[in-house]
mmCIF file of C-alpha atoms in Angstrom:
data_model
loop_
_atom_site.group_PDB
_atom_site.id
_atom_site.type_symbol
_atom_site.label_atom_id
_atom_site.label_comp_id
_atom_site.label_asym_id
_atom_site.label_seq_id
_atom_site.Cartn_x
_atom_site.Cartn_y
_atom_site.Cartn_z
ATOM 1 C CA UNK A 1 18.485 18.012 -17.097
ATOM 2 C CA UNK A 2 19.495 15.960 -20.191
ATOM 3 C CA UNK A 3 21.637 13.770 -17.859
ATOM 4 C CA UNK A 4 18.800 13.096 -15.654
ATOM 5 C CA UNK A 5 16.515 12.486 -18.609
ATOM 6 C CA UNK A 6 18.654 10.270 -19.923
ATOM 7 C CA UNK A 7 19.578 8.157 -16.655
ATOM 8 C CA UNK A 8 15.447 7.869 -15.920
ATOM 9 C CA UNK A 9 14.972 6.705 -19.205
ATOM 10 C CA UNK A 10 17.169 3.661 -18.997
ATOM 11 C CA UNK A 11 15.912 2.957 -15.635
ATOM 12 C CA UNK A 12 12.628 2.830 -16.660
ATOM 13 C CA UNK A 13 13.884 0.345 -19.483
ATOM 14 C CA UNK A 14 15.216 -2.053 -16.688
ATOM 15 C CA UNK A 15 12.483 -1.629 -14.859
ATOM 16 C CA UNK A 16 9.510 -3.012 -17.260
ATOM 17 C CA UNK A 17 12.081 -5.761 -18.085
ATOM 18 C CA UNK A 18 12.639 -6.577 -14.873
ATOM 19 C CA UNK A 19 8.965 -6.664 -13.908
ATOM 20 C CA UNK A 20 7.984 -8.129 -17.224
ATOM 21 C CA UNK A 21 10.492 -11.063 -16.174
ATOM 22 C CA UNK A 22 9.424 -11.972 -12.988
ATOM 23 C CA UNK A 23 5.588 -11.880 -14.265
ATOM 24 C CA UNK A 24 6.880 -14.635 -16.940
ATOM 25 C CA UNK A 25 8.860 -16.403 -14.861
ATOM 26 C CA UNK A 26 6.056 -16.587 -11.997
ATOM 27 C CA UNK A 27 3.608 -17.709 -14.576
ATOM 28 C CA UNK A 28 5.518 -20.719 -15.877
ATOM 29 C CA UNK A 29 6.715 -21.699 -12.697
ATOM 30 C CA UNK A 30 3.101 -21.089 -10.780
ATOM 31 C CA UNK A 31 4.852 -18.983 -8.275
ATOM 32 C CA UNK A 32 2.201 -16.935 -7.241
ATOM 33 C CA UNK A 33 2.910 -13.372 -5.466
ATOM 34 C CA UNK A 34 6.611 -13.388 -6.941
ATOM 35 C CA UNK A 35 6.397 -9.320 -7.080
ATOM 36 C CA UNK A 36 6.808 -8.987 -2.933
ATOM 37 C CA UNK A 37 10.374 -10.563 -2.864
ATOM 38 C CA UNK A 38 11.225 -8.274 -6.092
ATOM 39 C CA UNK A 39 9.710 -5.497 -4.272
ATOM 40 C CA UNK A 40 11.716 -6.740 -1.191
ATOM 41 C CA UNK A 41 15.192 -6.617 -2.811
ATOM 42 C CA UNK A 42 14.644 -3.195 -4.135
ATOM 43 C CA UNK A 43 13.635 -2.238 -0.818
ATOM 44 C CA UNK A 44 17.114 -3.278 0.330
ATOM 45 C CA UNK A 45 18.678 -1.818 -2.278
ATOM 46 C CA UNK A 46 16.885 1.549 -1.476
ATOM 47 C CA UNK A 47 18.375 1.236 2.358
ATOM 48 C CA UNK A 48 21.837 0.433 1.108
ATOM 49 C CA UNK A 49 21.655 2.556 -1.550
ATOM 50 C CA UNK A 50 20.426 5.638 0.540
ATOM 51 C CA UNK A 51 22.706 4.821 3.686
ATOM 52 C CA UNK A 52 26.124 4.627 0.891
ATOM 53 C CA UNK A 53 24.830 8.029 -0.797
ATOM 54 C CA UNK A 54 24.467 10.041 2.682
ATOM 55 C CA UNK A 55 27.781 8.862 3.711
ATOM 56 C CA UNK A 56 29.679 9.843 0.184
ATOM 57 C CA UNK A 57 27.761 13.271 -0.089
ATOM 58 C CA UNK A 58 29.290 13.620 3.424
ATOM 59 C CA UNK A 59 32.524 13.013 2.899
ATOM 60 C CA UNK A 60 32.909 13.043 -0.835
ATOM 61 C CA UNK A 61 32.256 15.828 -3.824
ATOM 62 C CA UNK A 62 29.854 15.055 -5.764
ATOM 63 C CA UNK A 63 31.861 14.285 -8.802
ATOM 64 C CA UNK A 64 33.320 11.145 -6.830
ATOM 65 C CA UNK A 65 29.623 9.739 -5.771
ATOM 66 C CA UNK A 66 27.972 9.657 -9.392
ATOM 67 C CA UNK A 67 31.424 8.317 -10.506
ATOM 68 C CA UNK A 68 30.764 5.339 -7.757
ATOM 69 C CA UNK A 69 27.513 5.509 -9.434
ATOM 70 C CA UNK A 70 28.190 5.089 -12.726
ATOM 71 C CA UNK A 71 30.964 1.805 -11.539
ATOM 72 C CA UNK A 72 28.198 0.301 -10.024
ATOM 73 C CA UNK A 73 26.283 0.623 -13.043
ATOM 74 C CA UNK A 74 29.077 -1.141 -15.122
ATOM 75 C CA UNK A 75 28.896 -3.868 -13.384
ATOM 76 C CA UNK A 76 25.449 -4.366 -13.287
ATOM 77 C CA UNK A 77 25.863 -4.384 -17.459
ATOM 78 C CA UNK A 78 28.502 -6.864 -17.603
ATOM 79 C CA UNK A 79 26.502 -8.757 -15.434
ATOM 80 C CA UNK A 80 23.760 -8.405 -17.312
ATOM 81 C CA UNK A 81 25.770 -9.112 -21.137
ATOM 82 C CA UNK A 82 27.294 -12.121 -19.502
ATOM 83 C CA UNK A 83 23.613 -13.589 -18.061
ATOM 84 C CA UNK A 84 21.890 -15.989 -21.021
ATOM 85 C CA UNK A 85 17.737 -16.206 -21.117
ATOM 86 C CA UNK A 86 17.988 -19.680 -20.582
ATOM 87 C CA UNK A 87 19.574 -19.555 -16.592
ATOM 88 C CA UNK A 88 16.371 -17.341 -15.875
ATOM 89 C CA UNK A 89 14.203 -20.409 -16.587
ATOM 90 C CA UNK A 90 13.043 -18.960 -19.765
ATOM 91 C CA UNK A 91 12.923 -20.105 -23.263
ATOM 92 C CA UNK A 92 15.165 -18.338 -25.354
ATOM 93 C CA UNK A 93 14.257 -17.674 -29.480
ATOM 94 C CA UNK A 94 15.887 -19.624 -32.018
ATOM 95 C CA UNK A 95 17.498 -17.361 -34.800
ATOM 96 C CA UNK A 96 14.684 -19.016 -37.345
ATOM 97 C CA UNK A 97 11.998 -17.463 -35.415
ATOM 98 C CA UNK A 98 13.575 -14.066 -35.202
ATOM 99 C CA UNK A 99 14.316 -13.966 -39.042
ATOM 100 C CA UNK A 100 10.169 -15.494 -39.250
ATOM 101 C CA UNK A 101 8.804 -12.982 -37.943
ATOM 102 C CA UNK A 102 9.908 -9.001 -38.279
ATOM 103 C CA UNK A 103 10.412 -5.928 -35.745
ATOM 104 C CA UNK A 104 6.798 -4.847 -37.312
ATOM 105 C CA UNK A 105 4.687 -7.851 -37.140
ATOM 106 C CA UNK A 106 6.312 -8.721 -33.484
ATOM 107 C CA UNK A 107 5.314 -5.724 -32.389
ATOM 108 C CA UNK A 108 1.736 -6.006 -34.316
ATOM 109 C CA UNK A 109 1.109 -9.143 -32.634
ATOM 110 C CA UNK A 110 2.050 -8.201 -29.059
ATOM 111 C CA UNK A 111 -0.241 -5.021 -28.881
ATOM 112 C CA UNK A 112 -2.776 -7.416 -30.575
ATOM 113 C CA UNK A 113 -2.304 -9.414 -27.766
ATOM 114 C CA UNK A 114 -2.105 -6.241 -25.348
ATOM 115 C CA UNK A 115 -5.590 -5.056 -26.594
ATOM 116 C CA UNK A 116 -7.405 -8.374 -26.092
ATOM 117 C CA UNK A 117 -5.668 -8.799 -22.372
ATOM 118 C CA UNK A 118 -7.214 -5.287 -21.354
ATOM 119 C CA UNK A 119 -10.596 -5.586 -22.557
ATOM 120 C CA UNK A 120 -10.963 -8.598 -20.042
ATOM 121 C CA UNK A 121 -13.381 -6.894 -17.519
ATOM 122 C CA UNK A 122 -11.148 -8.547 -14.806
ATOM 123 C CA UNK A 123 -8.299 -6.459 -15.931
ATOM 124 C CA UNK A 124 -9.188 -3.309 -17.208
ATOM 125 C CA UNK A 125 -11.754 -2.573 -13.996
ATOM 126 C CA UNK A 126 -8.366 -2.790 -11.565
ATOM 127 C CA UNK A 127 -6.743 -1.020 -13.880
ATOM 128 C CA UNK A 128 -9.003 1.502 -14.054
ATOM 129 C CA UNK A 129 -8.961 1.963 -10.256
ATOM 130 C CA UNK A 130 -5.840 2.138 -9.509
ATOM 131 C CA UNK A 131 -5.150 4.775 -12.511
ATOM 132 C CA UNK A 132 -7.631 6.973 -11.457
ATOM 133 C CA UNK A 133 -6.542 6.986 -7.626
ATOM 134 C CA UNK A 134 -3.208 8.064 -8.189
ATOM 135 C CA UNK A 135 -4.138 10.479 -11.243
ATOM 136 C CA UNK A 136 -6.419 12.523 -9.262
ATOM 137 C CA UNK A 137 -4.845 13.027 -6.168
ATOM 138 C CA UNK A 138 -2.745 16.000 -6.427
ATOM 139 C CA UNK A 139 0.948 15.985 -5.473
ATOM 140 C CA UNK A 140 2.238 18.856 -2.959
ATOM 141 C CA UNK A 141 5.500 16.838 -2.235
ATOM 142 C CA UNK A 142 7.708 19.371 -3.716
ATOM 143 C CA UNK A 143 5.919 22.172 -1.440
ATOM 144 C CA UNK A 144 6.333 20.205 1.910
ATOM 145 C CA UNK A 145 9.949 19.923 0.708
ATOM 146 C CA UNK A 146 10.325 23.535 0.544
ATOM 147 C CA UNK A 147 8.393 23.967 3.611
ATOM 148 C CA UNK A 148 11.011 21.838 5.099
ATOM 149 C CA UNK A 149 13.751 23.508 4.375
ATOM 150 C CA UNK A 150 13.084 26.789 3.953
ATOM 151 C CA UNK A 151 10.492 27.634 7.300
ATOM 152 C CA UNK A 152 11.652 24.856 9.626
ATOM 153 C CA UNK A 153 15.144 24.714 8.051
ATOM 154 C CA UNK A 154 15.652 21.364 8.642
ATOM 155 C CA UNK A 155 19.062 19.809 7.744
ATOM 156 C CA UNK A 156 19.341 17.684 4.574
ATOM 157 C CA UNK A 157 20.463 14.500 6.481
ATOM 158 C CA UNK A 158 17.687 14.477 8.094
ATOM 159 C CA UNK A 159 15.257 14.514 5.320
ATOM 160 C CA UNK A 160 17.808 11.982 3.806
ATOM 161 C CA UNK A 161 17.592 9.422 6.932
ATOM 162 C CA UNK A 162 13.628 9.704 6.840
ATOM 163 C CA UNK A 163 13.959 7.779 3.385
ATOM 164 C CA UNK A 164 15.982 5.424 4.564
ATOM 165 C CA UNK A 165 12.985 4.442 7.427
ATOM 166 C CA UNK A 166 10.648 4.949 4.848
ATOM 167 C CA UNK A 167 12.271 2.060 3.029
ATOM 168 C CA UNK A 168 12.544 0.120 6.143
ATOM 169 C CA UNK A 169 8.875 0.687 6.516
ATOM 170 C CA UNK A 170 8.371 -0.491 2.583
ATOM 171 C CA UNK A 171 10.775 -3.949 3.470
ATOM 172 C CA UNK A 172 8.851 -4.410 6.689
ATOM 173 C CA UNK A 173 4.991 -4.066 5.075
ATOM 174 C CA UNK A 174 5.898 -6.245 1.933
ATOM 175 C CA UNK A 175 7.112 -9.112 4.573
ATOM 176 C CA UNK A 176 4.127 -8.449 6.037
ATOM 177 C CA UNK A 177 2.343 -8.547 2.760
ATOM 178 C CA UNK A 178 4.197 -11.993 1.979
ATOM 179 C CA UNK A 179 3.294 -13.526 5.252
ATOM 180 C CA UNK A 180 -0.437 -12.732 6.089
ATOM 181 C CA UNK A 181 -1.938 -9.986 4.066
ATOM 182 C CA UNK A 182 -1.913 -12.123 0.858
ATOM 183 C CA UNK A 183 -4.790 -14.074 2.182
ATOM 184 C CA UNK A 184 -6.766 -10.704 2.295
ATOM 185 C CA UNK A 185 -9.428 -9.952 -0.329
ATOM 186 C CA UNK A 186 -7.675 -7.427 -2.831
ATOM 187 C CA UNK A 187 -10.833 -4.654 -2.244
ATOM 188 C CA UNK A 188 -10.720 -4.924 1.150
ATOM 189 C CA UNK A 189 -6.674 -4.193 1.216
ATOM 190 C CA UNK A 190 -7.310 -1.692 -1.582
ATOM 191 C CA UNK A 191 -9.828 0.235 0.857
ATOM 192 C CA UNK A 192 -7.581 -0.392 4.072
ATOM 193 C CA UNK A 193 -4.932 1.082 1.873
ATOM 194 C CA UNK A 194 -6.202 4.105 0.900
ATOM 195 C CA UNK A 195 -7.621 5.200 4.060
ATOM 196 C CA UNK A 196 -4.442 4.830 5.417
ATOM 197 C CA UNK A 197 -2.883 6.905 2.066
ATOM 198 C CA UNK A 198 -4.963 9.529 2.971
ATOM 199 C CA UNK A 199 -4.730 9.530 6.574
ATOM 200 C CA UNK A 200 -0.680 9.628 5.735
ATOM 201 C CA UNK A 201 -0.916 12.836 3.952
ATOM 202 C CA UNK A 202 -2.610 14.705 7.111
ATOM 203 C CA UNK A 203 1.054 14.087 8.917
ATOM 204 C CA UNK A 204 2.183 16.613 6.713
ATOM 205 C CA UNK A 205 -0.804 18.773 8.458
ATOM 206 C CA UNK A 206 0.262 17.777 11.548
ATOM 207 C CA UNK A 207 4.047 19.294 10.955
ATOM 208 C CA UNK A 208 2.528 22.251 8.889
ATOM 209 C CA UNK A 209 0.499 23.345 11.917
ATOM 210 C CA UNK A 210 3.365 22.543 14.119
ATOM 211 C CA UNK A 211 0.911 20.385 16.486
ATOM 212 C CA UNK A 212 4.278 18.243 17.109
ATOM 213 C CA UNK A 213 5.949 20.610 19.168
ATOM 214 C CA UNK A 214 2.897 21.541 20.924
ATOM 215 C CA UNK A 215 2.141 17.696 21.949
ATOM 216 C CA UNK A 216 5.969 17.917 22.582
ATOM 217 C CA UNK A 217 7.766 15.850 19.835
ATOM 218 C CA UNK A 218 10.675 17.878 17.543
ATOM 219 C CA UNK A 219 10.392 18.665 13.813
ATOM 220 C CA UNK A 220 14.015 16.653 13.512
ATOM 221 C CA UNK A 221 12.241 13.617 14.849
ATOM 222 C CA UNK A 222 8.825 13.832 13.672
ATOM 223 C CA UNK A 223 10.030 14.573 10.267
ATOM 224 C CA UNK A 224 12.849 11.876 10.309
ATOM 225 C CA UNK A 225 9.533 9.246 11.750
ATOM 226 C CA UNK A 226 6.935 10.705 9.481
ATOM 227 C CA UNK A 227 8.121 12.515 6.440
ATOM 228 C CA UNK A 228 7.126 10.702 3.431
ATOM 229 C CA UNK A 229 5.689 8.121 4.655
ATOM 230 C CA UNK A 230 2.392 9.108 1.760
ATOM 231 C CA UNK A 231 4.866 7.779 -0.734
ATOM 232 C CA UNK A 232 5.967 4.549 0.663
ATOM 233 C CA UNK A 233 2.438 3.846 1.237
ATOM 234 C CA UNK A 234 1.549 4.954 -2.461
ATOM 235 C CA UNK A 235 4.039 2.485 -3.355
ATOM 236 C CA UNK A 236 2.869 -0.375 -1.136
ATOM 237 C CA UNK A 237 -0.885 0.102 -3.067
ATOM 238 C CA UNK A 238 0.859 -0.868 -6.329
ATOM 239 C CA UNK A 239 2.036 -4.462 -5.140
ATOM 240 C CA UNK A 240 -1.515 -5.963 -4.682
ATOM 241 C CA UNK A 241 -2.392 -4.827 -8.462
ATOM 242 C CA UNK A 242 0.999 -6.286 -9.441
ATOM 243 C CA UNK A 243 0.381 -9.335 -8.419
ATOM 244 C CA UNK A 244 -2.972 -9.898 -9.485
ATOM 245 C CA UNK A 245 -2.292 -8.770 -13.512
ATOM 246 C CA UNK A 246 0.858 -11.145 -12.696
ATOM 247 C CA UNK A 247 -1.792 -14.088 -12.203
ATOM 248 C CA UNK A 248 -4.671 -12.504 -14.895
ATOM 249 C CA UNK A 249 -2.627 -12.060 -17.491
ATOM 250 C CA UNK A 250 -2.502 -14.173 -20.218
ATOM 251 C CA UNK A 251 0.334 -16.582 -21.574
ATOM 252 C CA UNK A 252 2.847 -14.881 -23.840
ATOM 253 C CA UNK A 253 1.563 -11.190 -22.624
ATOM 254 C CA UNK A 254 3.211 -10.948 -19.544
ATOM 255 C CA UNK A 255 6.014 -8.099 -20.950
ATOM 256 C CA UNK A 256 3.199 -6.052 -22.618
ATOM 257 C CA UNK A 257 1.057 -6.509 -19.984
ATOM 258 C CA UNK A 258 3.510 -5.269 -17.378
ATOM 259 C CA UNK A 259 4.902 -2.564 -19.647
ATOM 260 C CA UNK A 260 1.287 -0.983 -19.898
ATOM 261 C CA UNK A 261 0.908 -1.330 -16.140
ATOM 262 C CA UNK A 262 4.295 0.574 -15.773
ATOM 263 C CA UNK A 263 3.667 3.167 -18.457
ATOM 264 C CA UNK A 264 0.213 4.512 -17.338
ATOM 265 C CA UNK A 265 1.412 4.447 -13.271
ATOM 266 C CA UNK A 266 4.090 6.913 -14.719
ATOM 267 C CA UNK A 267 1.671 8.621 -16.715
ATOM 268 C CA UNK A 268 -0.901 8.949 -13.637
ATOM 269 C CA UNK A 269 2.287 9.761 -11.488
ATOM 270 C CA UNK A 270 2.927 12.820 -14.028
ATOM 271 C CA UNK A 271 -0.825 13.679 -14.133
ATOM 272 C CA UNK A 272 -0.789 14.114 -10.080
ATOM 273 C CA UNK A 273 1.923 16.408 -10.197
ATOM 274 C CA UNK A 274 0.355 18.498 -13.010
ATOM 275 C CA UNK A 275 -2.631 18.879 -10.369
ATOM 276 C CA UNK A 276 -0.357 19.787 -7.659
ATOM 277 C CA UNK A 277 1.268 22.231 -9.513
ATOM 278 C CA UNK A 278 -2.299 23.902 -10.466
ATOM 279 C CA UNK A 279 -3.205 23.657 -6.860
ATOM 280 C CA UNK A 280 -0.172 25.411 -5.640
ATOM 281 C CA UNK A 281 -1.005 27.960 -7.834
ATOM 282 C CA UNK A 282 -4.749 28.326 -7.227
ATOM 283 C CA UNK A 283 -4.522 28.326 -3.453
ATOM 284 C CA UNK A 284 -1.526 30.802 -3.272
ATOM 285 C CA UNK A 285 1.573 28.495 -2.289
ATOM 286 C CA UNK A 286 4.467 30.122 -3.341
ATOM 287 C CA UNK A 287 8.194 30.423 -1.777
ATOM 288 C CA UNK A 288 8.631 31.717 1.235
ATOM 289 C CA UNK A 289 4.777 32.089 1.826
ATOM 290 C CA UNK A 290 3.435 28.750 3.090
ATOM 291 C CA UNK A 291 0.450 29.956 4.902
ATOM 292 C CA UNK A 292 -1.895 28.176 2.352
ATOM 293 C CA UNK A 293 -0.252 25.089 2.774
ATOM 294 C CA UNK A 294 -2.916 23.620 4.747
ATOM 295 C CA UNK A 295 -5.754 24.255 2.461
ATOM 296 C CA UNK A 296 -3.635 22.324 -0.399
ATOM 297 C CA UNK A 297 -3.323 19.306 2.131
ATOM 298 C CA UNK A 298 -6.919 19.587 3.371
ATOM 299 C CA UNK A 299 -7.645 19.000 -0.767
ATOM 300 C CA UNK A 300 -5.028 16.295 -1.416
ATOM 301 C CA UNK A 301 -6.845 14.561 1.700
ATOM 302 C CA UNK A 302 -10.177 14.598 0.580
ATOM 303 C CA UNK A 303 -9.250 13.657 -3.142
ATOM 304 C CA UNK A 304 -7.399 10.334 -1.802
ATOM 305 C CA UNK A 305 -11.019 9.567 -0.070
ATOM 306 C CA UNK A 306 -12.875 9.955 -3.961
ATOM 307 C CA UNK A 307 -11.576 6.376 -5.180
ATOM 308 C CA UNK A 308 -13.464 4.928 -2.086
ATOM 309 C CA UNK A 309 -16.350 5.783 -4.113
ATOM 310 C CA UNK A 310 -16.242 3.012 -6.898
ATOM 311 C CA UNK A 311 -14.361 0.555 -5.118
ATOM 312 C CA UNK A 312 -16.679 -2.164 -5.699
ATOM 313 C CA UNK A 313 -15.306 -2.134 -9.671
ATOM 314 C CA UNK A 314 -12.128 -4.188 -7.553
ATOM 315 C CA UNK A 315 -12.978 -7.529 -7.391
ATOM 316 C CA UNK A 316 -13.477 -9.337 -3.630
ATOM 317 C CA UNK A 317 -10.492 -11.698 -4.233
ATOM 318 C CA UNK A 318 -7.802 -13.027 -6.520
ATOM 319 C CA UNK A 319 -9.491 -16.432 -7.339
ATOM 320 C CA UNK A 320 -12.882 -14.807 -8.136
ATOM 321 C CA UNK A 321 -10.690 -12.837 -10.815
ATOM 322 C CA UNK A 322 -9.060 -15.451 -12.627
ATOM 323 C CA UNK A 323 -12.786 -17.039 -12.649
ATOM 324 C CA UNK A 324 -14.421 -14.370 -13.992
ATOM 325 C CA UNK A 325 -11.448 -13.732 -16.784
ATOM 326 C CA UNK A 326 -12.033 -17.618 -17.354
ATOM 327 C CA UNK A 327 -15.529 -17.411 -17.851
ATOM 328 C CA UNK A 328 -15.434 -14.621 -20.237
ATOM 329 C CA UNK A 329 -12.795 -16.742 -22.106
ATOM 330 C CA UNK A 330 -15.168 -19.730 -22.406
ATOM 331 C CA UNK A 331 -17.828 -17.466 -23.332
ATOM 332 C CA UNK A 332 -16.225 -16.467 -26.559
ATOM 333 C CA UNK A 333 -14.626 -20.193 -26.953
ATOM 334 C CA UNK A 334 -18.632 -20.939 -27.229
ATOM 335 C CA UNK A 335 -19.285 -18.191 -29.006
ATOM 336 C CA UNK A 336 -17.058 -19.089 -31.739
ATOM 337 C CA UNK A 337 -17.852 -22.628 -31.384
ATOM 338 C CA UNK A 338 -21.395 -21.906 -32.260
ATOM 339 C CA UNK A 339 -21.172 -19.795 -35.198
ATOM 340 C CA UNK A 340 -18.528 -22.644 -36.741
ATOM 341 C CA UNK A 341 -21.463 -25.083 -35.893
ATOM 342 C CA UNK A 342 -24.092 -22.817 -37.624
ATOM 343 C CA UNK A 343 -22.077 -22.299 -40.671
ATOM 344 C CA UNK A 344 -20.835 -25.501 -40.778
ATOM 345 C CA UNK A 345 -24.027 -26.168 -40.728
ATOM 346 C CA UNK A 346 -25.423 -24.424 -43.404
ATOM 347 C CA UNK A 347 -22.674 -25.614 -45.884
ATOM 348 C CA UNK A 348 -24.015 -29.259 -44.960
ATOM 349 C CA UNK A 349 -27.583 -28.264 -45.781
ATOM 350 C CA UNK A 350 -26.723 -26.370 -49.309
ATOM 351 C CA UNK A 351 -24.678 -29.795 -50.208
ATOM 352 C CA UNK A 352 -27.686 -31.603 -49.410
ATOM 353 C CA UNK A 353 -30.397 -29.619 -51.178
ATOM 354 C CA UNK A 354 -27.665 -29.485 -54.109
ATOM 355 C CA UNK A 355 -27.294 -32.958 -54.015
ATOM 356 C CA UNK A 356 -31.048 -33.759 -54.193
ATOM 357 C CA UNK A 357 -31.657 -31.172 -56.717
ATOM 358 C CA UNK A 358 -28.902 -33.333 -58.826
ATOM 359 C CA UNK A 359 -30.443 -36.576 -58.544
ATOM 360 C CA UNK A 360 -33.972 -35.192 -59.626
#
């Protein structure tokens, strides 16, 4: 467990750095939508990566695949000691700024910075939404698992391979994300999204009641098709939000901004599985007892349907967005403006009346 805490943390390090990077760099270059081919690379990586791990755990103890693991991992740190700021197109600090400014008033400045960003009603309503619809959607994944293998007995490789399509289906959506869906009003893909999120999760209905194999297809297949196919989809719902904070967020917050986004999607992630734990246990699904599986499902269905609810709080596209978080910049450019004018002001008035009041 300490292993595995240990290996999540540092991916979760790379991660916010990597998106945090691609945010700046897609920023200063005006590269808008940069998130999809990042998205599309780890995609790849996922099939690789899944298609090299069945075939070691196959043929190979497990000792010998995390110690290919752990190589591969080496070289990605060389790789990433030997790789300056500069060849990523971005500017890199001189040493008198670093010894200017401290680890405390860095970090003082950036959630400054952070605080401002979120209050902007074109960030914080998005962020809002997508929080809450991934929060409060309880997470049975574990219990299909089980389900899986202990009732239907399915083989591992099997559950294996179905992540490997699942991945395909990721790479195959975000190219289709790229290509035409980008054009799409972000509430209108938000909504399209989570009907199909929720109609996703009734496939696991579907193999629960075993209406497969009455209509004729096997578990094998249907599970190898189907199975998981809610989390790729959950997933695919986070790229649209990416890439509009990518394009709201303001100069010089894009790593804060992007490590908030990451922290409370894991923090919604781990609040989803808290409710699926509690609704395992309130409905009565323990092991080797399954039979109120499908009232768990029937609720997981019905609370991906909730965020449908206050979807208007998503704005209808990207450009109306970055409008809106314009205007309420320029409001509080004027706002500022005019109480420098009225004090201003008032200095040149007490001058005056001081001045008069000297001459008489």
């Amino acid at each position: 467990m300490a292993c595995v805490l240990l290996s999540n943390f540092g991916a979760s390090i790379t991660e916010v750095a990597k998106d945090a990077l691609v945010a700046e760099y897609g920023q200063k270059h005006n590269i808008n939508g940069l998130q999809s081919y990042a998205l599309m690379a780890s995609a790849a990586g996922g099939i690789l990566g899944n298609l090299i791990g069945g075939y070691f755990l196959m043929k190979t103890p497990p000792r010998t695949m995390f110690l290919c693991f752990a190589v591969l991992l080496s070289i990605q740190l060389a790789n990433s000691l030997r790789t300056s700021e500069e060849s990523l197109g971005l500017l890199e600090l001189s040493d008198n700024d670093l010894m200017q400014s401290s680890v405390t008033e860095s970090t003082t400045k950036k959630l400054s910075d952070l605080l401002m960003a979120i209050h902007e009603e074109s960030i914080y309503r998005p962020l809002t939404w997508i929080l809450a619809s991934i929060a409060m959607v309880p997470s049975l994944s574990a219990s299909v698992f089980c389900y899986q293998t202990q009732c239907l007995h399915l083989d591992p490789s099997v559950i294996g391979m179905s992540r490997v399509i699942g991945q395909l289906m990721l790479l195959s959506t975000t190219v289709l994300y790229n290509r035409h869906l980008r054009k799409v009003p972000i509430r209108s893909l938000a909504c399209a999204v989570q009907v199909l999120y929720a109609g996703s999760l009734l496939l696991d209905l579907v193999l629960v009641k075993q209406i497969n194999v009455k209509l004729g297809i096997p578990n094998e297949m249907f599970a190898l098709c189907f199975s998981g196919l809610g989390e790729i989809v959950a997933q695919f719902k986070i790229l649209p939000f990416s890439v509009l904070f990518a394009s709201l967020c303001p100069p010089g917050c894009e790593g804060s901004l992007t490590s908030f986004l990451a922290s409370i999607l894991c923090l919604s992630s781990i609040v989803s599985g808290i409710l699926g734990v509690g609704l395992a246990s309130l409905v009565g699904i323990i092991s080797g007892d399954y039979s109120r599986l499908p009232v768990g499902i029937t609720v997981q269905f019905i609370a991906a349907l909730v965020p449908l609810i206050w979807i208007h709080h998503l704005p209808m596209s990207q450009g109306i967005a970055e409008k809106e978080r314009k205007k309420g910049m320029s409001r509080r450019t004027r706002r500022n403006r005019r109480v420098g004018r009225v004090v201003l002001g008032s200095v040149c008035v007490y001058r005056r009346e001081r001045e008069s009041g000297i001459q008489g």
